[in-house]
Amino acid sequence: MKTLLTTAAAGLLLLIGVACHRQQARLDISLSDKFEGKTVELISFLDSIPLATALVTGGSATFSGDPIDSDTPVLTQVVIDGRVRAYYVIEPGTAQLTDSMSVASGTPLNDRFISMMASLDSVENLDDMEAYVSYTLDRYNEDTESPLGQWFGIEWMKYAQPAAIDSLVASAPASFINSRRASHYLNFAKLRAATAPGQPYIDFEGNDVNGNKQSFSSLVKPGRYTLVDFWASWCPYCIKEMPALRQLYADWHNKGLDIVGVAVRDRHEDTYNAVNRFEVTWPVLYDTERRPYDIYGFSGIPHHILIGPDGKIVSRDESVAQIETRLHDLIAK
C-alpha cells in the first residue's frame, strides 16, 4: 500500500511540475493613440463566444493566463471597439499584434497563418474564383481538425458550389460543421442554390439618390442584359475595378448591356460621394444594408450577377474580364 501511495504521489508531483512549467498563452497588443481607452475582445472564430476582454492603456493591451489558456489551439478574432481587426491563435508562447497586422505573430501557428494568408492573397490577385476556391479547399483538407484548416474551410464554404458543400458536410468534424459560423454559411449556400444561374432574380428594396424608396426591379429592363455590381465605397477591391466597369459599360451599353450598382452596408452620403468621385454613370441603388447578402448568399464584394433579357440569372461571381468574354458569346455572335 505504501508503495502504491508513493507512486501516486510521485505521479501527482510530475503532473504539477508539467503544469507549472507549461508555457502560458500570451498576446501583447501595441496600438496607436486613436485606440486609447478602447475595449479589445478575443472572440472565438467558429462560435463567436467572447473569451476575454481588456482595455487599451498607454497604447497597449495584454491577454495572458486564464481565461485564454487552452489545452488545444483556438482561433480567435481580435475585436477592437466593436470591429474585427485581426486573428490570433491561442497557443503556448508569446505573440505580438499591432494595428497594422491582420494576424498575430510570434508563435508557430500564428506565424504559419501569416504565411498561408500571404499565399491566399497571391491567389486572390489572380482574379480567378475557381483557383481561390480550390486553394482554400486544399488548405482545409490538409488538416480538418486544426483551427487554421477550419478557417480555410469556412472561407471555402463562402464561395463553393452548394452541391460540393453538401458532400463535405458528411465527412466534416462535428465540432466544425455544427459551429455557429459553419451553420451560417451552410444557409448561405442554400441561398446561392436558390439564385444560381438559370433561376429568376429576386427583387428587394433600397433607396434612390434622393432617399426615396426604390425597388431593384425598377432598374432591371426586360429584353436587355443587366450586370449587377454589389459594392460599397469602403471596399478597395470595388473601387479598384471601377475603371474596368466603366470601360465595359462604354463598350457594351449600346449593344444591349445595362449595369446597376447596388450599394451594400454603406452610408448614403459615402455612396453618393463615391459615385461622383469615380464617375459612375449607371443607376445605383442606395441604402440596401445587408438585404442582398441575405437573398443571394454572397459574402464578399464586389460581387457580380449577370441577368439575362428574360429575367433569369446567367452567371454570378465572375470577374469583369470573364463577364466580357461571356458577353462576346451572348451578344456579339
Short mmCIF file of C-alpha atoms in Angstrom, two decimals:
data_model
loop_
_atom_site.label_atom_id
_atom_site.label_comp_id
_atom_site.label_asym_id
_atom_site.label_seq_id
_atom_site.Cartn_x
_atom_site.Cartn_y
_atom_site.Cartn_z
CA MET A 1 0.00 0.00 0.00
CA LYS A 2 2.81 2.37 0.90
CA THR A 3 4.44 1.72 -2.49
CA LEU A 4 1.17 2.49 -4.30
CA LEU A 5 0.69 5.73 -2.40
CA THR A 6 4.28 6.75 -3.07
CA THR A 7 3.86 6.04 -6.79
CA ALA A 8 0.59 8.01 -6.91
CA ALA A 9 2.19 10.93 -5.07
CA ALA A 10 5.12 10.92 -7.48
CA GLY A 11 2.73 10.93 -10.43
CA LEU A 12 0.82 13.85 -8.95
CA LEU A 13 4.02 15.82 -8.40
CA LEU A 14 5.02 15.14 -12.00
CA LEU A 15 1.70 16.47 -13.29
CA ILE A 16 2.03 19.54 -11.09
CA GLY A 17 5.54 20.08 -12.40
CA VAL A 18 4.41 19.84 -16.03
CA ALA A 19 1.55 22.26 -15.38
CA CYS A 20 3.87 24.72 -13.67
CA HIS A 21 6.38 24.61 -16.48
CA ARG A 22 3.85 24.64 -19.33
CA GLN A 23 4.26 27.85 -21.25
CA GLN A 24 1.22 30.10 -20.99
CA ALA A 25 -0.51 31.70 -23.92
CA ARG A 26 0.09 35.44 -24.07
CA LEU A 27 -0.84 38.15 -26.58
CA ASP A 28 0.79 41.58 -26.40
CA ILE A 29 -1.01 44.24 -28.46
CA SER A 30 0.52 47.61 -29.37
CA LEU A 31 -1.83 50.23 -30.78
CA SER A 32 -1.77 53.83 -31.97
CA ASP A 33 -3.20 56.71 -29.94
CA LYS A 34 -6.60 56.58 -31.65
CA PHE A 35 -7.35 53.32 -29.81
CA GLU A 36 -6.54 54.66 -26.34
CA GLY A 37 -9.25 53.67 -23.87
CA LYS A 38 -10.97 51.36 -26.35
CA THR A 39 -12.11 47.84 -25.49
CA VAL A 40 -10.32 44.84 -27.02
CA GLU A 41 -12.08 41.47 -27.10
CA LEU A 42 -11.00 37.99 -28.06
CA ILE A 43 -13.94 36.25 -29.73
CA SER A 44 -13.84 32.59 -30.75
CA PHE A 45 -13.91 32.36 -34.54
CA LEU A 46 -16.21 29.38 -35.01
CA ASP A 47 -18.87 30.22 -32.43
CA SER A 48 -18.48 33.98 -31.73
CA ILE A 49 -18.11 33.36 -27.99
CA PRO A 50 -16.37 36.16 -26.02
CA LEU A 51 -13.29 34.71 -24.30
CA ALA A 52 -11.51 37.71 -22.77
CA THR A 53 -11.65 41.50 -22.62
CA ALA A 54 -9.03 44.20 -21.99
CA LEU A 55 -8.73 47.98 -22.18
CA VAL A 56 -6.13 49.78 -24.24
CA THR A 57 -3.97 51.68 -21.76
CA GLY A 58 -0.81 53.53 -22.69
CA GLY A 59 -1.09 52.22 -26.23
CA SER A 60 -1.13 48.55 -25.28
CA ALA A 61 -3.30 45.67 -24.12
CA THR A 62 -2.28 42.20 -22.93
CA PHE A 63 -4.03 38.86 -22.66
CA SER A 64 -2.37 36.04 -20.70
CA GLY A 65 -3.17 33.07 -18.49
CA ASP A 66 -6.77 32.39 -17.57
CA PRO A 67 -9.23 32.58 -19.22
CA ILE A 68 -7.39 32.26 -22.55
CA ASP A 69 -5.19 29.25 -21.75
CA SER A 70 -6.44 26.17 -23.55
CA ASP A 71 -5.31 22.57 -23.94
CA THR A 72 -5.89 22.85 -27.70
CA PRO A 73 -5.24 25.81 -30.02
CA VAL A 74 -8.22 28.13 -30.54
CA LEU A 75 -8.61 30.62 -33.38
CA THR A 76 -9.97 33.96 -32.24
CA GLN A 77 -10.93 37.26 -33.76
CA VAL A 78 -9.38 40.34 -32.17
CA VAL A 79 -12.19 42.87 -31.93
CA ILE A 80 -11.35 46.49 -31.12
CA ASP A 81 -14.14 48.97 -30.44
CA GLY A 82 -16.67 46.56 -31.96
CA ARG A 83 -14.77 45.89 -35.21
CA VAL A 84 -12.80 42.77 -36.18
CA ARG A 85 -9.18 43.88 -36.65
CA ALA A 86 -7.12 40.69 -36.74
CA TYR A 87 -6.84 36.98 -35.95
CA TYR A 88 -4.96 35.32 -33.10
CA VAL A 89 -4.46 31.61 -32.45
CA ILE A 90 -4.36 30.93 -28.72
CA GLU A 91 -1.44 28.57 -28.14
CA PRO A 92 1.52 28.40 -25.70
CA GLY A 93 4.02 31.21 -26.16
CA THR A 94 4.01 34.98 -26.55
CA ALA A 95 2.51 36.51 -29.69
CA GLN A 96 2.52 40.15 -30.76
CA LEU A 97 -0.02 42.24 -32.64
CA THR A 98 -0.11 45.85 -33.87
CA ASP A 99 -2.87 47.79 -35.60
CA SER A 100 -1.09 47.30 -38.95
CA MET A 101 -1.24 43.48 -38.73
CA SER A 102 -4.12 41.20 -39.72
CA VAL A 103 -2.69 38.16 -37.89
CA ALA A 104 -0.68 37.99 -34.67
CA SER A 105 2.91 36.76 -34.93
CA GLY A 106 5.49 35.08 -32.73
CA THR A 107 4.14 31.57 -32.14
CA PRO A 108 4.16 28.59 -34.55
CA LEU A 109 0.52 28.52 -35.64
CA ASN A 110 0.23 32.29 -35.85
CA ASP A 111 3.36 32.53 -37.98
CA ARG A 112 2.11 29.72 -40.20
CA PHE A 113 -1.22 31.54 -40.58
CA ILE A 114 0.62 34.67 -41.76
CA SER A 115 2.40 32.64 -44.44
CA MET A 116 -0.81 30.93 -45.56
CA MET A 117 -2.65 34.25 -45.77
CA ALA A 118 0.13 35.71 -47.91
CA SER A 119 -0.24 32.78 -50.31
CA LEU A 120 -4.00 33.28 -50.33
CA ASP A 121 -3.52 36.94 -51.25
CA SER A 122 -1.40 35.87 -54.21
CA VAL A 123 -4.16 33.53 -55.38
CA GLU A 124 -6.78 36.24 -54.89
CA ASN A 125 -4.75 38.62 -57.06
CA LEU A 126 -5.24 36.19 -59.96
CA ASP A 127 -8.90 37.30 -60.03
CA ASP A 128 -9.86 33.67 -60.62
CA MET A 129 -12.59 32.44 -58.27
CA GLU A 130 -12.08 28.78 -59.21
CA ALA A 131 -8.41 29.00 -58.20
CA TYR A 132 -9.38 30.70 -54.93
CA VAL A 133 -11.96 28.04 -54.09
CA SER A 134 -9.53 25.24 -54.95
CA TYR A 135 -6.75 26.73 -52.81
CA THR A 136 -8.94 27.17 -49.73
CA LEU A 137 -10.29 23.63 -50.03
CA ASP A 138 -6.77 22.19 -50.27
CA ARG A 139 -5.73 24.04 -47.12
CA TYR A 140 -8.80 22.77 -45.29
CA ASN A 141 -8.17 19.18 -46.34
CA GLU A 142 -4.56 19.34 -45.12
CA ASP A 143 -5.80 19.35 -41.51
CA THR A 144 -9.54 19.46 -40.95
CA GLU A 145 -9.12 19.44 -37.16
CA SER A 146 -6.76 22.40 -36.84
CA PRO A 147 -8.02 25.98 -36.31
CA LEU A 148 -6.21 27.09 -39.47
CA GLY A 149 -7.78 24.31 -41.53
CA GLN A 150 -11.16 25.30 -40.15
CA TRP A 151 -10.63 28.94 -41.14
CA PHE A 152 -9.90 27.87 -44.71
CA GLY A 153 -12.89 25.53 -44.60
CA ILE A 154 -15.16 28.45 -43.76
CA GLU A 155 -13.55 30.57 -46.48
CA TRP A 156 -14.19 27.76 -48.97
CA MET A 157 -17.83 27.47 -47.88
CA LYS A 158 -18.38 31.15 -48.68
CA TYR A 159 -17.80 30.63 -52.39
CA ALA A 160 -18.05 26.90 -53.18
CA GLN A 161 -20.86 25.36 -55.18
CA PRO A 162 -23.74 24.31 -52.90
CA ALA A 163 -23.57 20.67 -54.09
CA ALA A 164 -19.89 20.48 -53.16
CA ILE A 165 -20.68 21.83 -49.69
CA ASP A 166 -23.35 19.16 -49.22
CA SER A 167 -20.76 16.47 -49.87
CA LEU A 168 -18.32 17.99 -47.38
CA VAL A 169 -20.91 18.03 -44.60
CA ALA A 170 -20.98 14.23 -44.48
CA SER A 171 -17.27 13.94 -43.62
CA ALA A 172 -16.56 17.17 -41.71
CA PRO A 173 -15.80 17.05 -37.97
CA ALA A 174 -18.97 17.66 -35.94
CA SER A 175 -17.28 20.45 -33.96
CA PHE A 176 -16.71 22.29 -37.22
CA ILE A 177 -19.87 21.67 -39.20
CA ASN A 178 -22.16 22.26 -36.18
CA SER A 179 -20.49 25.54 -35.25
CA ARG A 180 -22.36 28.81 -35.48
CA ARG A 181 -20.20 30.11 -38.32
CA ALA A 182 -20.42 26.95 -40.44
CA SER A 183 -24.20 26.87 -39.95
CA HIS A 184 -24.39 30.45 -41.19
CA TYR A 185 -22.55 29.65 -44.41
CA LEU A 186 -24.48 26.42 -44.92
CA ASN A 187 -27.57 28.59 -45.02
CA PHE A 188 -25.86 30.98 -47.44
CA ALA A 189 -25.12 28.01 -49.71
CA LYS A 190 -28.85 27.29 -49.84
CA LEU A 191 -29.47 30.92 -50.81
CA ARG A 192 -26.88 30.64 -53.58
CA ALA A 193 -28.57 27.48 -54.84
CA ALA A 194 -31.91 29.30 -54.98
CA THR A 195 -30.32 32.12 -57.01
CA ALA A 196 -27.99 30.05 -59.17
CA PRO A 197 -27.69 30.52 -62.96
CA GLY A 198 -31.00 29.56 -64.57
CA GLN A 199 -33.08 30.88 -61.65
CA PRO A 200 -35.05 34.16 -61.83
CA TYR A 201 -33.57 37.08 -59.95
CA ILE A 202 -35.19 38.08 -56.65
CA ASP A 203 -36.34 41.63 -56.05
CA PHE A 204 -35.51 43.75 -52.99
CA GLU A 205 -35.70 47.40 -51.93
CA GLY A 206 -33.30 50.24 -51.33
CA ASN A 207 -33.44 53.98 -51.95
CA ASP A 208 -32.79 56.26 -54.87
CA VAL A 209 -30.25 59.07 -54.74
CA ASN A 210 -32.81 61.34 -53.05
CA GLY A 211 -33.59 58.85 -50.29
CA ASN A 212 -36.93 57.70 -51.72
CA LYS A 213 -37.86 54.02 -51.69
CA GLN A 214 -36.91 52.21 -54.88
CA SER A 215 -37.09 48.58 -55.92
CA PHE A 216 -34.21 46.78 -57.57
CA SER A 217 -36.59 45.51 -60.27
CA SER A 218 -37.33 49.09 -61.36
CA LEU A 219 -33.71 49.29 -62.61
CA VAL A 220 -33.73 45.97 -64.49
CA LYS A 221 -35.03 46.43 -68.04
CA PRO A 222 -36.68 43.42 -69.71
CA GLY A 223 -35.11 42.50 -73.02
CA ARG A 224 -31.62 43.64 -72.05
CA TYR A 225 -28.73 42.08 -70.16
CA THR A 226 -28.15 43.60 -66.70
CA LEU A 227 -24.87 43.35 -64.84
CA VAL A 228 -25.48 43.86 -61.12
CA ASP A 229 -22.48 45.19 -59.22
CA PHE A 230 -22.81 44.76 -55.45
CA TRP A 231 -20.25 47.16 -53.99
CA ALA A 232 -19.51 49.75 -51.27
CA SER A 233 -17.49 52.95 -51.02
CA TRP A 234 -15.30 51.41 -48.27
CA CYS A 235 -14.35 48.36 -50.39
CA PRO A 236 -10.90 48.85 -52.01
CA TYR A 237 -11.42 45.97 -54.46
CA CYS A 238 -14.71 47.54 -55.59
CA ILE A 239 -13.02 50.87 -56.25
CA LYS A 240 -10.07 49.23 -57.98
CA GLU A 241 -12.31 47.66 -60.63
CA MET A 242 -14.33 50.82 -61.38
CA PRO A 243 -12.23 51.73 -64.47
CA ALA A 244 -12.80 48.25 -65.91
CA LEU A 245 -16.54 48.54 -65.27
CA ARG A 246 -16.64 51.95 -66.94
CA GLN A 247 -14.89 50.50 -70.00
CA LEU A 248 -17.26 47.53 -70.07
CA TYR A 249 -20.23 49.89 -69.94
CA ALA A 250 -18.81 52.06 -72.73
CA ASP A 251 -18.15 49.03 -74.95
CA TRP A 252 -21.38 47.14 -74.42
CA HIS A 253 -24.18 49.51 -73.37
CA ASN A 254 -25.24 50.25 -76.94
CA LYS A 255 -25.14 46.51 -77.70
CA GLY A 256 -27.66 45.56 -75.03
CA LEU A 257 -25.94 45.70 -71.63
CA ASP A 258 -27.01 47.75 -68.62
CA ILE A 259 -25.15 48.00 -65.33
CA VAL A 260 -26.89 48.51 -62.00
CA GLY A 261 -24.84 49.33 -58.91
CA VAL A 262 -26.16 48.13 -55.55
CA ALA A 263 -24.51 49.73 -52.54
CA VAL A 264 -24.41 47.36 -49.54
CA ARG A 265 -23.59 48.16 -45.91
CA ASP A 266 -22.75 51.73 -46.89
CA ARG A 267 -23.86 55.16 -45.71
CA HIS A 268 -25.93 57.10 -48.23
CA GLU A 269 -23.54 60.06 -48.20
CA ASP A 270 -20.48 57.87 -48.69
CA THR A 271 -22.10 56.06 -51.63
CA TYR A 272 -23.09 59.39 -53.19
CA ASN A 273 -19.57 60.79 -52.88
CA ALA A 274 -18.03 57.65 -54.39
CA VAL A 275 -20.50 57.68 -57.31
CA ASN A 276 -19.38 61.20 -58.18
CA ARG A 277 -15.71 60.72 -57.48
CA PHE A 278 -15.39 57.59 -59.61
CA GLU A 279 -17.69 58.80 -62.38
CA VAL A 280 -20.33 56.12 -62.07
CA THR A 281 -22.82 56.87 -64.84
CA TRP A 282 -25.13 53.85 -64.47
CA PRO A 283 -28.03 53.68 -61.97
CA VAL A 284 -27.17 52.96 -58.34
CA LEU A 285 -29.48 51.61 -55.65
CA TYR A 286 -28.63 53.12 -52.26
CA ASP A 287 -29.14 52.00 -48.64
CA THR A 288 -29.77 48.28 -49.16
CA GLU A 289 -27.84 47.41 -45.98
CA ARG A 290 -27.42 43.60 -45.75
CA ARG A 291 -30.57 42.61 -47.64
CA PRO A 292 -28.77 41.47 -50.82
CA TYR A 293 -26.44 39.23 -48.77
CA ASP A 294 -29.43 37.53 -47.18
CA ILE A 295 -31.14 36.96 -50.53
CA TYR A 296 -28.27 35.96 -52.81
CA GLY A 297 -25.99 34.29 -50.24
CA PHE A 298 -22.74 36.04 -51.12
CA SER A 299 -20.13 37.06 -48.56
CA GLY A 300 -17.54 39.31 -50.17
CA ILE A 301 -17.75 42.27 -52.50
CA PRO A 302 -17.51 43.18 -55.27
CA HIS A 303 -19.95 40.51 -56.31
CA HIS A 304 -21.37 40.40 -59.84
CA ILE A 305 -24.57 38.84 -61.10
CA LEU A 306 -25.44 38.89 -64.79
CA ILE A 307 -29.19 38.82 -65.51
CA GLY A 308 -30.48 37.84 -68.94
CA PRO A 309 -33.19 39.53 -71.04
CA ASP A 310 -35.73 37.02 -69.65
CA GLY A 311 -35.01 37.97 -66.02
CA LYS A 312 -33.09 34.79 -65.26
CA ILE A 313 -29.59 34.73 -63.81
CA VAL A 314 -26.94 33.94 -66.42
CA SER A 315 -23.84 33.94 -64.20
CA ARG A 316 -22.62 35.11 -60.84
CA ASP A 317 -19.34 35.88 -59.11
CA GLU A 318 -17.37 36.34 -62.33
CA SER A 319 -14.68 38.97 -62.82
CA VAL A 320 -15.19 41.87 -65.22
CA ALA A 321 -12.86 40.16 -67.72
CA GLN A 322 -14.83 36.90 -67.50
CA ILE A 323 -18.10 38.79 -67.97
CA GLU A 324 -16.74 40.50 -71.09
CA THR A 325 -15.79 37.12 -72.55
CA ARG A 326 -19.28 35.86 -71.78
CA LEU A 327 -20.87 38.91 -73.47
CA HIS A 328 -18.90 38.16 -76.63
CA ASP A 329 -20.59 34.74 -76.67
CA LEU A 330 -24.05 36.04 -75.76
CA ILE A 331 -24.36 39.31 -77.65
CA ALA A 332 -21.65 39.52 -80.28
CA LYS A 333 -22.45 36.30 -82.12
#
